[in-house]
Amino acid sequence: MWAQPDTTPHFPGAADTYDAIIVGAGLAGLSAALRLPADWRVALVIKHDWQESASALAQGGIAAVLATEDSVEEHVQDTLVAGAGCCDAGHTRGILEQAAAAIAWLRGAGVPFSEENGVLHLTREGGHGKRRIVHAADATGHAVMATLWPLARQRPGLVLLQRHAAMDLITGTGPDGRRQCQGVMAINLPQRRPVALLAAHVILASGGSGQLYPRTTNPAGATGDGQAMAWRAGCQPGNLEFIQFHPTGLAVPGSRSAGRNPLISEALRGEGALLRLPDGSRFMPAHDERAELAPRDIVARAIYQEMQRGNLPHVYLDISHRSPEFLAQHFPNILATCRTHGVDPRREPIPVAPSAHYACGGIPTDLRGRTSLPGLYAIGECSCTGLHGANRLASNSLLECIVLGHAAARDAEARSQHADAWPDHTQDGIRPGAAPVPATQAWNDVRCQQARRQLQQLMWQGAGILRHRPAMEQARDELQKMRQAFLAAGQPEAPSLPWLELRNLLDLACLTLEAALARQASCGAHALAG
């Protein structure tokens, strides 16, 4: 493994001080913000806005044991099976035991979950043995975020730093002599101005890394920022090779927008949708006895293999046998999205193909969200708690956001009672770093965008759904050369968002391929060909 670069941030000479800094405003970030002490001054650092988070795009729902015929132990076992033996069983049980309380918290906040006859409607998704998915029609993420975002904005002491991109973590020596996280160096994007944000508690909730690939359900900002920053600060990542590809991204011309492909929720298969070839025949029963309800990695590989075998651009997902009334009630947003692209699921099958969807690995943490660097927490998709193992079980991720968001906030509050938690910001962590180079030397935005597209193709070839070792080695070598050229050109005086995101993608792409090459056998989402 190659060493982390020296990333002591360039300190601009002025800094803002907070009690806590949260990077990212998806469900994990908002859950933490709403749980931190009300009298704390909290910075919420986001590149765009909440509607462009992966949380807001989530369709399916949140997994929780609420039915009398279900049990937490069954939920745990379903998760361990989906995770292909790579889950942390203790962490998994610890998170899933808090699912009912998480749903109660959301309902108390006013989230309008779907009900039938006055009780929560529970649906089922692939890999789950029981109906345990709480949802708000087929736009659960949007319903949750639309409820929590106004509550967070009303929180006393919240300072919203919108259109700010986190660049690097600020580290230094704490009062106890240990190296600790002391803040975040960010870029005010409209002004292209660096800003030092200082705090005793930094919570990374920056999301996933789907933009490593040319086809993804993730928003354009899912560039692995938190994972890359934490690695540059000395945190070793875990399970990066386990990239989950969602089996059913919409696959029609022109369906890719804002850097992503629309997702066709797994809940359709939970309600009886069938995967078919162009001739109308089913193929999933030949791949797995659970057919369309097999875990995501199995379904995605089956679709990919059928596409390769038949030289097909996509396969079809057919739910036209369900009544129009049922579809309108349970999947109104999917119907609207499909009709926008000329497909009517009430009468015809939906063209679908796998898309990069979820990073099962990330920054290793404990059940309080604590990383190996004191003062630094990681929650949500940027983290690696051991819940997802080698393949995430559907609808466990939003649950993890809430549980770990609350846990990190509680731990930060408890940690604040100890004097050692509060750093002396005159320490070496915020001394001026090496001077940036003139903008004419560093890669400009056009070159960064070109390199990003090249990186995505190399990742698809080297670390896609089915992986060949020679292709992984070739992609690794080419990406390392690209990264070296990028770093050699230097950091611009006023880094742009394309430059910042490419820097993170290059770091994470190289780390992911190294992790994939180190794992010699197929496991879950890491599937070796041959």
XYZ file of C-alpha atoms in Angstrom, residues 19 32 35 39 118 146 182 187 197 221 242 291 297 343 403 427 430 455 460 484 525:
21
model
C -18.460 22.932 18.964
C -26.516 13.832 14.194
C -29.268 14.979 18.431
C -26.711 25.005 22.876
C -54.273 2.790 10.357
C -38.361 16.857 3.621
C -9.159 19.534 15.123
C -13.488 25.869 0.172
C -13.266 25.441 10.406
C -21.535 14.781 -5.609
C -17.324 -4.300 -1.904
C -35.253 -15.865 -8.068
C -25.216 -8.953 -5.746
C -42.157 3.809 -20.618
C -28.719 4.855 14.590
C -0.955 23.579 17.728
C -3.228 24.492 11.464
C -11.328 7.172 -14.370
C -15.865 -0.221 -14.736
C 0.777 10.947 -9.973
C -20.064 -7.886 -4.314
